[in-house]
Short mmCIF file of C-alpha atoms in Angstrom, two decimals:
data_model
loop_
_atom_site.label_atom_id
_atom_site.label_comp_id
_atom_site.label_asym_id
_atom_site.label_seq_id
_atom_site.Cartn_x
_atom_site.Cartn_y
_atom_site.Cartn_z
CA MET A 1 -36.51 -19.43 -22.58
CA GLN A 2 -40.18 -18.11 -22.04
CA THR A 3 -39.97 -14.02 -21.75
CA ASP A 4 -43.05 -12.66 -19.90
CA LYS A 5 -43.17 -8.82 -20.75
CA GLU A 6 -46.16 -8.83 -18.94
CA ILE A 7 -44.84 -9.35 -16.07
CA THR A 8 -43.16 -6.66 -14.09
CA ILE A 9 -40.60 -6.78 -11.11
CA GLY A 10 -39.99 -3.68 -9.10
CA ILE A 11 -37.05 -2.90 -7.29
CA LEU A 12 -37.03 -0.62 -4.26
CA ALA A 13 -34.34 2.05 -5.05
CA LEU A 14 -34.35 4.28 -2.34
CA GLN A 15 -31.29 2.89 -1.32
CA GLY A 16 -29.01 0.12 -1.70
CA ASP A 17 -27.67 -2.27 -4.89
CA TYR A 18 -30.84 -1.99 -6.55
CA GLU A 19 -29.14 -1.46 -9.86
CA ALA A 20 -27.16 -5.13 -9.25
CA HIS A 21 -31.04 -6.29 -9.43
CA LYS A 22 -31.71 -4.18 -12.10
CA LYS A 23 -28.88 -6.21 -14.05
CA MET A 24 -29.27 -9.59 -12.87
CA LEU A 25 -32.95 -9.69 -14.24
CA SER A 26 -32.05 -8.42 -17.21
CA HIS A 27 -30.08 -11.72 -17.54
CA SER A 28 -33.06 -13.83 -15.82
CA GLY A 29 -35.97 -14.70 -17.65
CA GLY A 30 -36.91 -11.82 -19.38
CA ALA A 31 -39.47 -10.32 -16.98
CA ALA A 32 -39.99 -5.99 -17.48
CA THR A 33 -37.90 -4.17 -14.22
CA LEU A 34 -38.97 -1.06 -12.49
CA LEU A 35 -37.38 0.79 -9.79
CA VAL A 36 -39.88 2.10 -7.40
CA ARG A 37 -39.64 4.99 -5.20
CA SER A 38 -43.28 5.77 -4.92
CA VAL A 39 -46.84 4.14 -4.43
CA GLU A 40 -47.88 4.59 -7.87
CA GLU A 41 -44.87 2.73 -8.89
CA LEU A 42 -45.61 -0.15 -6.67
CA HIS A 43 -49.05 -0.66 -8.10
CA MET A 44 -47.56 -1.30 -11.31
CA CYS A 45 -45.38 -4.38 -10.41
CA ASP A 46 -46.55 -8.25 -10.28
CA GLY A 47 -43.53 -8.63 -7.63
CA MET A 48 -41.28 -7.26 -5.78
CA ILE A 49 -37.36 -6.96 -4.59
CA ILE A 50 -35.87 -5.74 -1.72
CA PRO A 51 -32.11 -5.21 -1.77
CA GLY A 52 -29.45 -5.02 -0.19
CA GLY A 53 -28.51 -1.64 1.52
CA GLU A 54 -28.59 -0.34 5.00
CA SER A 55 -31.51 -1.57 6.79
CA THR A 56 -32.05 1.68 9.22
CA THR A 57 -32.13 3.78 6.09
CA ILE A 58 -34.41 2.17 3.90
CA GLY A 59 -36.64 1.37 7.02
CA LYS A 60 -36.82 5.58 7.35
CA LEU A 61 -37.56 6.06 3.65
CA LEU A 62 -40.28 3.79 3.40
CA VAL A 63 -42.01 5.27 6.48
CA LYS A 64 -40.98 9.06 5.39
CA HIS A 65 -42.27 8.56 1.63
CA ASP A 66 -45.46 6.64 3.05
CA ILE A 67 -44.71 3.29 0.99
CA ILE A 68 -44.52 1.17 3.94
CA ASP A 69 -48.26 0.38 4.71
CA PRO A 70 -49.21 -0.11 0.65
CA LEU A 71 -45.89 -2.71 0.64
CA ILE A 72 -47.22 -4.43 3.12
CA HIS A 73 -50.53 -4.65 2.35
CA LYS A 74 -50.14 -5.90 -1.02
CA VAL A 75 -47.52 -8.73 0.06
CA GLN A 76 -50.22 -9.87 2.41
CA ASP A 77 -52.64 -9.96 -0.45
CA GLY A 78 -50.45 -12.25 -2.04
CA MET A 79 -47.51 -10.34 -3.87
CA PRO A 80 -44.19 -12.30 -4.29
CA LEU A 81 -41.37 -10.24 -2.55
CA TYR A 82 -37.57 -11.22 -2.49
CA GLY A 83 -35.50 -9.33 -0.33
CA THR A 84 -31.08 -10.00 0.55
CA CYS A 85 -30.18 -9.11 3.17
CA ALA A 86 -31.04 -5.48 4.15
CA GLY A 87 -34.28 -7.01 2.57
CA MET A 88 -34.61 -9.86 4.91
CA ILE A 89 -33.98 -8.13 7.87
CA LEU A 90 -36.93 -5.42 6.89
CA MET A 91 -38.89 -8.41 5.82
CA ALA A 92 -38.84 -10.19 9.83
CA LYS A 93 -41.29 -10.17 12.39
CA GLU A 94 -38.35 -10.17 14.92
CA ILE A 95 -34.87 -8.09 14.94
CA ALA A 96 -32.65 -9.19 17.13
CA GLY A 97 -31.84 -6.22 19.82
CA SER A 98 -33.63 -3.28 17.41
CA GLU A 99 -36.49 -1.39 17.52
CA GLN A 100 -35.84 -0.27 13.90
CA THR A 101 -39.00 0.08 11.08
CA ARG A 102 -39.50 -3.34 9.36
CA LEU A 103 -42.72 -4.67 7.28
CA GLY A 104 -42.50 -7.53 10.23
CA VAL A 105 -44.59 -9.94 7.15
CA THR A 106 -42.61 -12.98 7.70
CA ASN A 107 -42.36 -15.34 10.18
CA ILE A 108 -38.64 -15.21 10.84
CA SER A 109 -36.44 -14.27 13.56
CA VAL A 110 -32.95 -12.13 12.45
CA ALA A 111 -29.94 -11.34 13.65
CA ARG A 112 -28.33 -8.27 11.74
CA ASN A 113 -24.28 -8.05 10.93
CA ALA A 114 -24.68 -11.95 12.44
CA PHE A 115 -21.31 -13.15 10.83
CA GLY A 116 -19.50 -9.77 12.22
CA ARG A 117 -18.54 -7.10 10.58
CA GLN A 118 -16.73 -5.68 7.26
CA VAL A 119 -13.48 -7.57 7.90
CA ASP A 120 -15.52 -10.97 8.33
CA SER A 121 -17.27 -10.37 5.43
CA PHE A 122 -16.70 -13.42 2.95
CA GLU A 123 -17.93 -15.88 0.19
CA ALA A 124 -18.99 -19.02 0.57
CA GLN A 125 -20.73 -21.91 -1.80
CA ILE A 126 -24.20 -22.93 -0.06
CA PRO A 127 -26.26 -25.57 -1.23
CA PHE A 128 -29.85 -24.37 -1.72
CA ALA A 129 -32.54 -26.42 -1.55
CA SER A 130 -34.97 -26.73 -4.58
CA LEU A 131 -32.64 -25.61 -7.31
CA GLU A 132 -30.95 -27.76 -9.65
CA GLY A 133 -26.95 -28.40 -9.94
CA ASP A 134 -24.07 -26.71 -7.77
CA PRO A 135 -24.46 -24.79 -4.96
CA VAL A 136 -24.99 -21.34 -5.57
CA GLU A 137 -21.92 -18.27 -4.51
CA GLY A 138 -23.04 -17.19 -1.60
CA VAL A 139 -21.83 -13.80 -1.17
CA PHE A 140 -22.19 -12.31 2.63
CA ILE A 141 -21.42 -8.73 3.59
CA ARG A 142 -21.99 -7.38 7.15
CA ALA A 143 -25.00 -10.20 6.87
CA PRO A 144 -27.75 -11.17 8.96
CA TYR A 145 -28.79 -15.05 9.52
CA VAL A 146 -32.26 -16.26 11.04
CA THR A 147 -32.25 -17.42 14.34
CA LYS A 148 -35.92 -18.86 14.41
CA THR A 149 -38.85 -19.67 11.85
CA TRP A 150 -42.32 -20.33 12.46
CA GLY A 151 -45.36 -21.20 10.61
CA GLU A 152 -45.07 -21.96 7.49
CA VAL A 153 -41.29 -21.02 6.44
CA GLU A 154 -39.12 -23.45 4.61
CA ILE A 155 -35.34 -23.37 4.94
CA LEU A 156 -33.98 -23.68 1.66
CA ALA A 157 -30.39 -22.81 2.57
CA LYS A 158 -27.77 -22.83 5.66
CA TYR A 159 -23.98 -22.41 6.21
CA GLN A 160 -22.46 -23.65 9.17
CA ASP A 161 -25.87 -24.76 10.42
CA LYS A 162 -27.08 -20.84 10.56
CA ILE A 163 -29.97 -20.37 8.45
CA VAL A 164 -29.48 -17.97 5.28
CA GLY A 165 -32.18 -18.72 3.05
CA ILE A 166 -35.97 -19.13 3.56
CA ARG A 167 -39.40 -19.16 1.47
CA GLU A 168 -42.66 -18.66 3.19
CA LYS A 169 -45.44 -19.05 0.96
CA ASN A 170 -45.13 -15.96 -1.53
CA MET A 171 -41.92 -14.46 0.10
CA LEU A 172 -38.10 -15.35 -0.53
CA ALA A 173 -35.22 -14.08 1.51
CA THR A 174 -31.64 -14.66 1.25
CA ALA A 175 -29.16 -13.50 3.78
CA PHE A 176 -26.55 -13.07 0.82
CA HIS A 177 -26.36 -11.26 -2.41
CA PRO A 178 -26.89 -13.50 -5.69
CA GLU A 179 -26.90 -10.32 -7.48
CA LEU A 180 -23.42 -9.68 -6.99
CA THR A 181 -22.75 -12.85 -8.86
CA SER A 182 -23.69 -14.18 -11.99
CA ASP A 183 -25.88 -17.02 -11.42
CA THR A 184 -29.31 -16.03 -11.89
CA ARG A 185 -30.84 -19.27 -10.38
CA VAL A 186 -32.41 -17.61 -7.06
CA HIS A 187 -33.51 -14.74 -9.03
CA GLU A 188 -35.28 -16.80 -11.69
CA LEU A 189 -36.96 -18.82 -8.51
CA PHE A 190 -38.43 -15.66 -7.70
CA LEU A 191 -39.79 -15.18 -11.23
CA GLU A 192 -41.32 -18.48 -11.02
CA MET A 193 -42.95 -17.66 -7.92
CA VAL A 194 -44.64 -14.13 -9.64
CA ARG A 195 -45.59 -16.16 -12.60
CA SER A 196 -47.21 -18.64 -11.07
CA ALA A 197 -48.81 -15.80 -8.77
CA VAL A 198 -49.85 -13.73 -12.28
CA ARG A 199 -51.52 -17.53 -13.56
CA GLY A 200 -53.24 -17.94 -9.96
CA ALA A 201 -54.59 -14.47 -9.74
CA SER A 202 -56.08 -14.60 -13.16
CA ASN A 203 -57.31 -18.30 -12.82
CA PRO A 204 -58.96 -18.14 -9.67
CA MET B 1 -16.63 -31.63 -4.38
CA ILE B 2 -18.68 -28.57 -2.23
CA ASP B 3 -15.72 -26.23 -0.72
CA LEU B 4 -17.74 -25.21 2.64
CA GLU B 5 -14.63 -23.30 3.36
CA ALA B 6 -15.23 -19.39 3.55
CA ARG B 7 -13.17 -16.71 1.69
CA LYS B 8 -12.75 -13.84 3.75
CA SER B 9 -12.04 -10.11 2.59
CA THR B 10 -12.38 -11.01 -1.14
CA TRP B 11 -12.24 -8.05 -3.62
CA ARG B 12 -15.94 -8.96 -4.28
CA THR B 13 -16.87 -8.52 -0.58
CA LYS B 14 -15.04 -5.18 -0.79
CA VAL B 15 -16.78 -3.73 -3.39
CA GLY B 16 -19.56 -5.26 -2.41
CA LEU B 17 -20.12 -3.44 0.79
CA ALA B 18 -19.77 -0.05 -1.29
CA GLU B 19 -22.55 -1.28 -4.10
CA MET B 20 -24.44 -1.65 -0.57
CA LEU B 21 -23.65 2.34 0.32
CA LYS B 22 -25.27 2.87 -3.25
CA GLY B 23 -27.83 5.97 -3.13
CA GLY B 24 -27.32 7.15 0.25
CA VAL B 25 -25.27 9.24 2.53
CA ILE B 26 -22.30 9.14 4.28
CA MET B 27 -21.90 11.61 7.14
CA ASP B 28 -18.75 13.00 8.96
CA VAL B 29 -19.11 12.69 12.63
CA VAL B 30 -17.03 13.28 15.56
CA THR B 31 -18.46 12.10 18.58
CA PRO B 32 -21.05 9.00 19.63
CA GLU B 33 -24.05 11.25 19.77
CA HIS B 34 -23.46 12.98 16.55
CA ALA B 35 -22.99 9.09 15.11
CA LYS B 36 -26.47 8.40 16.46
CA ILE B 37 -28.15 11.69 15.26
CA ALA B 38 -26.57 10.49 11.65
CA GLU B 39 -28.14 7.09 11.72
CA ASP B 40 -31.38 8.51 13.27
CA ALA B 41 -31.53 10.63 10.13
CA GLY B 42 -30.75 7.86 7.66
CA ALA B 43 -27.20 7.56 7.24
CA VAL B 44 -25.99 4.74 5.18
CA ALA B 45 -22.43 4.80 7.06
CA VAL B 46 -20.65 7.50 9.15
CA MET B 47 -16.89 8.30 9.10
CA ALA B 48 -15.65 8.74 12.40
CA LEU B 49 -13.06 11.80 12.69
CA GLU B 50 -11.59 14.03 15.44
CA ARG B 51 -12.81 17.31 13.50
CA VAL B 52 -14.57 17.73 10.57
CA PRO B 53 -12.76 19.05 7.62
CA ALA B 54 -14.32 22.97 8.49
CA ASP B 55 -12.42 22.74 11.64
CA ILE B 56 -8.74 21.14 10.29
CA ARG B 57 -9.07 24.00 8.32
CA ALA B 58 -9.29 26.39 10.42
CA HIS B 59 -7.14 24.72 13.12
CA GLY B 60 -4.35 24.13 10.99
CA GLY B 61 -1.33 21.83 12.04
CA VAL B 62 -0.66 18.17 11.28
CA ALA B 63 -4.17 16.28 10.96
CA ARG B 64 -3.61 12.50 11.61
CA MET B 65 -6.35 9.64 12.46
CA SER B 66 -8.37 9.69 14.99
CA ASP B 67 -8.17 8.59 18.75
CA PRO B 68 -9.26 4.99 18.53
CA ARG B 69 -11.13 5.37 21.89
CA MET B 70 -13.31 7.70 19.97
CA ILE B 71 -13.88 5.67 17.01
CA LYS B 72 -14.18 2.34 19.54
CA GLU B 73 -17.28 4.23 20.66
CA ILE B 74 -18.80 5.65 17.60
CA MET B 75 -18.85 2.18 16.22
CA ALA B 76 -20.66 0.79 19.90
CA ALA B 77 -23.12 3.69 19.46
CA VAL B 78 -24.83 2.49 15.95
CA SER B 79 -25.39 -0.45 13.98
CA ILE B 80 -24.37 1.16 10.54
CA PRO B 81 -21.14 0.68 8.94
CA VAL B 82 -18.23 2.68 10.72
CA MET B 83 -15.45 4.72 8.21
CA ALA B 84 -12.24 6.55 9.36
CA LYS B 85 -9.79 7.95 7.85
CA ALA B 86 -5.86 7.34 7.76
CA ARG B 87 -3.02 9.41 6.05
CA ILE B 88 -2.26 9.32 2.81
CA GLY B 89 0.61 6.74 2.81
CA HIS B 90 0.58 6.37 6.11
CA ILE B 91 0.34 2.50 6.33
CA ALA B 92 0.66 1.93 10.13
CA GLU B 93 -2.65 3.99 10.73
CA ALA B 94 -4.49 2.15 7.86
CA GLN B 95 -3.33 -1.02 10.01
CA VAL B 96 -4.36 0.50 13.14
CA LEU B 97 -7.73 1.28 12.08
CA GLU B 98 -7.99 -2.32 10.52
CA ALA B 99 -7.33 -4.07 13.75
CA LEU B 100 -10.20 -1.80 15.55
CA GLY B 101 -12.45 -3.70 12.87
CA VAL B 102 -13.70 -0.22 11.03
CA ASP B 103 -15.38 -1.34 8.05
CA PHE B 104 -14.13 1.24 5.46
CA VAL B 105 -10.35 3.30 5.61
CA ASP B 106 -10.73 6.24 3.83
CA GLU B 107 -7.44 7.07 2.87
CA SER B 108 -7.76 10.53 2.76
CA GLU B 109 -6.07 13.85 1.73
CA VAL B 110 -8.18 15.89 4.50
CA LEU B 111 -5.64 14.60 7.13
CA THR B 112 -1.70 15.85 6.68
CA PRO B 113 0.07 13.17 4.03
CA ALA B 114 2.12 10.80 5.52
CA ASP B 115 4.32 10.08 2.26
CA GLU B 116 4.44 12.60 -0.71
CA GLN B 117 5.58 9.84 -3.17
CA TYR B 118 3.53 6.92 -2.41
CA HIS B 119 -0.03 5.70 -1.45
CA ILE B 120 -0.74 2.66 0.36
CA ASN B 121 -0.81 -0.64 -1.18
CA LYS B 122 -4.48 -1.44 -0.16
CA HIS B 123 -4.90 -4.76 -1.45
CA ALA B 124 -2.51 -5.98 1.24
CA PHE B 125 -5.56 -5.11 4.03
CA ASN B 126 -8.20 -6.72 4.42
CA VAL B 127 -10.35 -3.81 5.21
CA PRO B 128 -11.72 -2.18 2.24
CA PHE B 129 -10.18 0.97 1.56
CA VAL B 130 -12.02 4.11 -0.56
CA CYS B 131 -9.98 6.93 -2.10
CA GLY B 132 -10.59 10.38 -3.45
CA CYS B 133 -9.98 11.60 -6.84
CA ARG B 134 -9.90 14.48 -9.08
CA ASP B 135 -9.83 12.96 -12.20
CA LEU B 136 -10.28 9.43 -14.48
CA ALA B 137 -6.45 9.12 -14.20
CA GLU B 138 -6.01 9.66 -10.18
CA ALA B 139 -9.24 7.27 -9.85
CA LEU B 140 -7.70 4.33 -11.69
CA ARG B 141 -4.41 4.56 -9.67
CA ARG B 142 -6.21 4.20 -6.56
CA ILE B 143 -8.41 1.21 -8.27
CA GLY B 144 -4.86 -0.32 -9.08
CA GLU B 145 -3.42 0.16 -5.60
CA GLY B 146 -6.89 -1.30 -4.76
CA ALA B 147 -9.38 0.93 -3.57
CA ALA B 148 -12.68 -0.48 -3.48
CA MET B 149 -14.71 2.68 -3.45
CA ILE B 150 -13.94 5.88 -5.26
CA ARG B 151 -15.00 9.62 -4.30
CA THR B 152 -14.23 12.75 -5.97
CA LYS B 153 -12.36 15.09 -3.63
CA GLY B 154 -14.18 18.31 -4.12
CA GLU B 155 -12.56 20.60 -1.71
CA ALA B 156 -13.63 19.90 2.23
CA GLY B 157 -14.99 22.04 4.55
CA THR B 158 -15.95 24.81 2.34
CA GLY B 159 -19.39 24.34 1.73
CA ASP B 160 -18.57 25.38 -1.75
CA VAL B 161 -19.70 22.62 -4.39
CA VAL B 162 -17.91 23.74 -7.30
CA GLU B 163 -14.54 21.60 -6.74
CA ALA B 164 -16.98 18.43 -6.32
CA VAL B 165 -18.51 19.53 -9.48
CA ARG B 166 -14.96 19.85 -11.31
CA HIS B 167 -14.28 16.72 -10.04
CA MET B 168 -17.35 14.58 -10.97
CA ARG B 169 -16.98 15.97 -14.48
CA ALA B 170 -13.68 15.26 -14.85
CA VAL B 171 -13.72 11.60 -14.01
CA ILE B 172 -17.57 11.10 -16.10
CA GLY B 173 -15.71 13.37 -19.17
CA GLY B 174 -12.76 11.16 -18.98
CA ILE B 175 -14.99 7.86 -19.35
CA ARG B 176 -16.59 8.86 -21.99
CA ARG B 177 -13.31 10.05 -23.86
CA LEU B 178 -12.49 6.16 -23.43
CA GLN B 179 -15.31 4.80 -24.39
CA GLY B 180 -14.67 6.77 -27.94
CA LEU B 181 -11.21 5.39 -28.36
CA ALA B 182 -10.36 3.01 -30.73
CA GLU B 183 -8.82 -0.02 -29.01
CA GLU B 184 -5.51 0.55 -30.48
CA GLU B 185 -5.30 3.70 -28.81
CA LEU B 186 -6.22 2.70 -25.38
CA MET B 187 -2.64 2.03 -24.37
CA THR B 188 -1.25 5.25 -25.57
CA ALA B 189 -4.13 7.07 -23.29
CA ALA B 190 -3.12 4.80 -20.72
CA LYS B 191 0.74 5.72 -20.48
CA GLU B 192 -0.55 9.66 -20.68
CA MET B 193 -2.94 8.89 -18.21
CA GLY B 194 -0.23 7.51 -15.97
CA THR B 195 -2.56 4.31 -15.14
CA PRO B 196 -2.70 0.62 -15.25
CA TYR B 197 -3.79 -0.70 -19.04
CA GLU B 198 -6.44 -2.98 -17.72
CA LEU B 199 -8.04 -0.47 -16.32
CA VAL B 200 -8.24 1.53 -18.95
CA LEU B 201 -9.79 -1.26 -21.30
CA GLU B 202 -12.31 -2.22 -19.01
CA VAL B 203 -13.59 1.75 -18.43
CA HIS B 204 -13.33 1.41 -22.74
CA GLN B 205 -15.31 -1.66 -22.29
CA THR B 206 -17.97 -1.02 -19.65
CA GLY B 207 -18.52 3.28 -20.03
CA LYS B 208 -18.04 3.24 -15.92
CA LEU B 209 -15.43 3.14 -13.21
CA PRO B 210 -14.50 -0.73 -12.22
CA VAL B 211 -15.70 0.56 -8.54
CA PRO B 212 -19.09 2.82 -7.24
CA ASN B 213 -18.21 6.19 -7.87
CA PHE B 214 -19.32 8.73 -5.00
CA SER B 215 -18.83 12.13 -4.29
CA ALA B 216 -17.27 14.46 -1.77
CA GLY B 217 -15.99 17.77 -0.56
CA GLY B 218 -18.06 20.74 -0.40
CA ILE B 219 -22.20 19.31 -0.36
CA ALA B 220 -23.95 21.70 1.93
CA THR B 221 -27.58 21.75 0.69
CA PRO B 222 -30.28 19.05 -0.66
CA ALA B 223 -29.87 20.78 -4.01
CA ASP B 224 -26.42 20.17 -3.94
CA ALA B 225 -26.88 16.71 -3.27
CA ALA B 226 -29.11 16.35 -6.06
CA LEU B 227 -26.63 18.08 -7.98
CA MET B 228 -23.91 15.64 -7.51
CA ARG B 229 -26.10 12.75 -8.13
CA GLN B 230 -27.68 14.17 -11.08
CA LEU B 231 -23.35 14.40 -12.12
CA GLY B 232 -23.26 10.38 -11.90
CA ALA B 233 -22.32 9.94 -7.87
CA GLU B 234 -23.56 7.01 -6.91
CA ALA B 235 -23.71 8.08 -3.29
CA LEU B 236 -22.57 10.87 -1.25
CA PHE B 237 -20.05 11.80 1.65
CA VAL B 238 -21.28 15.16 3.66
CA GLY B 239 -18.59 16.22 5.96
CA SER B 240 -19.12 19.49 7.84
CA GLY B 241 -22.13 20.58 5.74
CA ILE B 242 -24.48 18.52 8.24
CA PHE B 243 -23.23 19.29 11.83
CA LYS B 244 -21.62 22.83 10.85
CA SER B 245 -25.40 24.04 9.82
CA SER B 246 -27.59 25.71 12.33
CA ASP B 247 -29.81 22.76 12.17
CA PRO B 248 -28.11 19.50 11.99
CA ILE B 249 -31.04 17.21 12.26
CA ALA B 250 -33.62 18.51 9.81
CA ARG B 251 -30.50 19.28 7.40
CA ALA B 252 -29.45 15.28 7.47
CA LYS B 253 -32.80 14.22 6.92
CA SER B 254 -33.50 16.86 3.77
CA ILE B 255 -30.18 15.41 2.35
CA VAL B 256 -30.88 12.17 2.65
CA THR B 257 -34.48 12.00 0.62
CA ALA B 258 -32.64 14.70 -1.94
CA CYS B 259 -30.25 11.83 -2.47
CA THR B 260 -32.71 9.37 -3.15
CA TYR B 261 -34.99 11.50 -5.20
CA PHE B 262 -32.30 13.51 -6.68
CA ASP B 263 -34.13 13.59 -10.43
CA GLN B 264 -37.36 15.07 -8.42
CA PRO B 265 -37.35 18.77 -8.11
CA ALA B 266 -40.69 18.97 -6.23
CA LYS B 267 -38.82 16.76 -3.65
CA ILE B 268 -36.05 18.46 -3.29
CA ALA B 269 -37.96 22.18 -2.95
CA GLU B 270 -40.27 20.63 -0.36
CA VAL B 271 -37.33 19.08 2.10
CA SER B 272 -35.34 22.21 1.46
CA GLU B 273 -38.05 24.59 3.10
CA GLY B 274 -36.87 26.31 6.19
CA LEU B 275 -33.48 24.24 6.73
CA GLY B 276 -32.09 27.47 8.62
CA GLU B 277 -28.42 28.42 8.05
CA PRO B 278 -26.00 26.20 6.07
CA MET B 279 -22.58 25.62 7.25
CA THR B 280 -20.55 28.62 7.15
CA SER B 281 -19.05 28.65 3.61
CA ILE B 282 -15.87 29.77 2.13
CA ASP B 283 -15.50 30.98 -1.54
CA LEU B 284 -13.27 28.82 -3.15
CA ARG B 285 -11.49 31.52 -5.14
CA GLN B 286 -10.33 33.12 -1.76
CA LEU B 287 -8.41 30.44 -1.09
CA ASP B 288 -4.78 30.25 -1.46
CA GLU B 289 -3.27 27.51 -3.63
CA LYS B 290 -1.64 25.63 -0.66
CA GLU B 291 -4.86 25.52 1.22
CA LEU B 292 -6.50 23.37 -1.12
CA LEU B 293 -6.79 19.66 0.51
CA ALA B 294 -7.47 18.44 -3.24
CA ARG B 295 -3.65 19.06 -4.46
CA ARG B 296 -2.78 16.44 -1.70
CA GLY B 297 -2.41 12.61 -3.77
CA TRP B 298 -1.78 12.77 -7.03
#
């Protein structure tokens, strides 16, 4: 396995299951990880993950601590971004029925808590385009799904006709939580996006 | 063969919600208006109850599950998870809360216990449970019964953080002790602690609780929040500390920031400025033994 210690993956650590992502990355591909709570830390990263958590809480902290604009700019400049659950909500341009703060960088519309409340949280096998082998284990917790896509969004995963995984250029998002399982493939896919972005930047 | 059937309310989805709340503040609220304020201040979840612990303490009498109508109104008012409390051992109250669709049930010592011998068998429910503890042994008993999240009890409604500190240190110290034991010593440890052997073994091997470990009971200031996070709490419950203070909105926001930046004193100083009066507090040493809520449960 290739190890790139020169690649640093930032995990937004304002709130949520950032430790689970950190642990997952320690098992996949050997990139360095950094828990990010400031703009200085953000600028040290080649790719960023927005974890699961409460999207309203993370959004407010992003604004209050002046991280949101630099993060948006870095993503628009091509830095790869992966969002799980709350992360997917924060990436979306449209959030049904909500005016909450968001990055608004991805051409998707999402519905929050779209499968129901906690008692409706579930696990299911999710076939995932571009990943070899078995479907991924999808852990859905008060999960959103994507109701609409436009632009260059590629649909990677569906559950019962609901879109739960997408990619748009340098952005990857899932409504479920691979970081809560032992299956590292989605994170490895993201690492490959980061490696390719770093290679592209050094060989223009 | 791909199994496309959903499996609902698995152990992983229960503990998973607790994982999503990490690094956040769960706030006690008594009205939908309070719930909106809490959500706007950045709470990750709210605990819906009729009276905050300080008022339960002042009011006396039997404290029970809240009116379902009030819980439903709070669920309708916010998009973040809503928790509610059931009495220790009160299976029927917990069933009612599950039927209402709350996201977490707190089997709580803040309410008057309904059963002095048995806690609820939480494995029998689809809704996840959080339970209080004073030390590692109590935490592992609750996890054995199916709690998907643990919170140290502290002493609710006092604004005195001393018990929260004592209980968190007891849990973390207990974990360190188990880590240091030889494997052949674990069964005796399990026997002495009165806890399941498998959980003792797991803590010995991993060096942490099998479920997220939060803190509650007595947090009143941003510095209290930072203290509990530094001692090992993965998230915080703040009860009377917010809505019994002179400026709940400012205090709620400050505690949220302190919970995230718990290891950055300059940030804690910044958000602690000019917050006004904290809740009216009670020195723990002034309380009678029988007034201590943390002694409820076993």
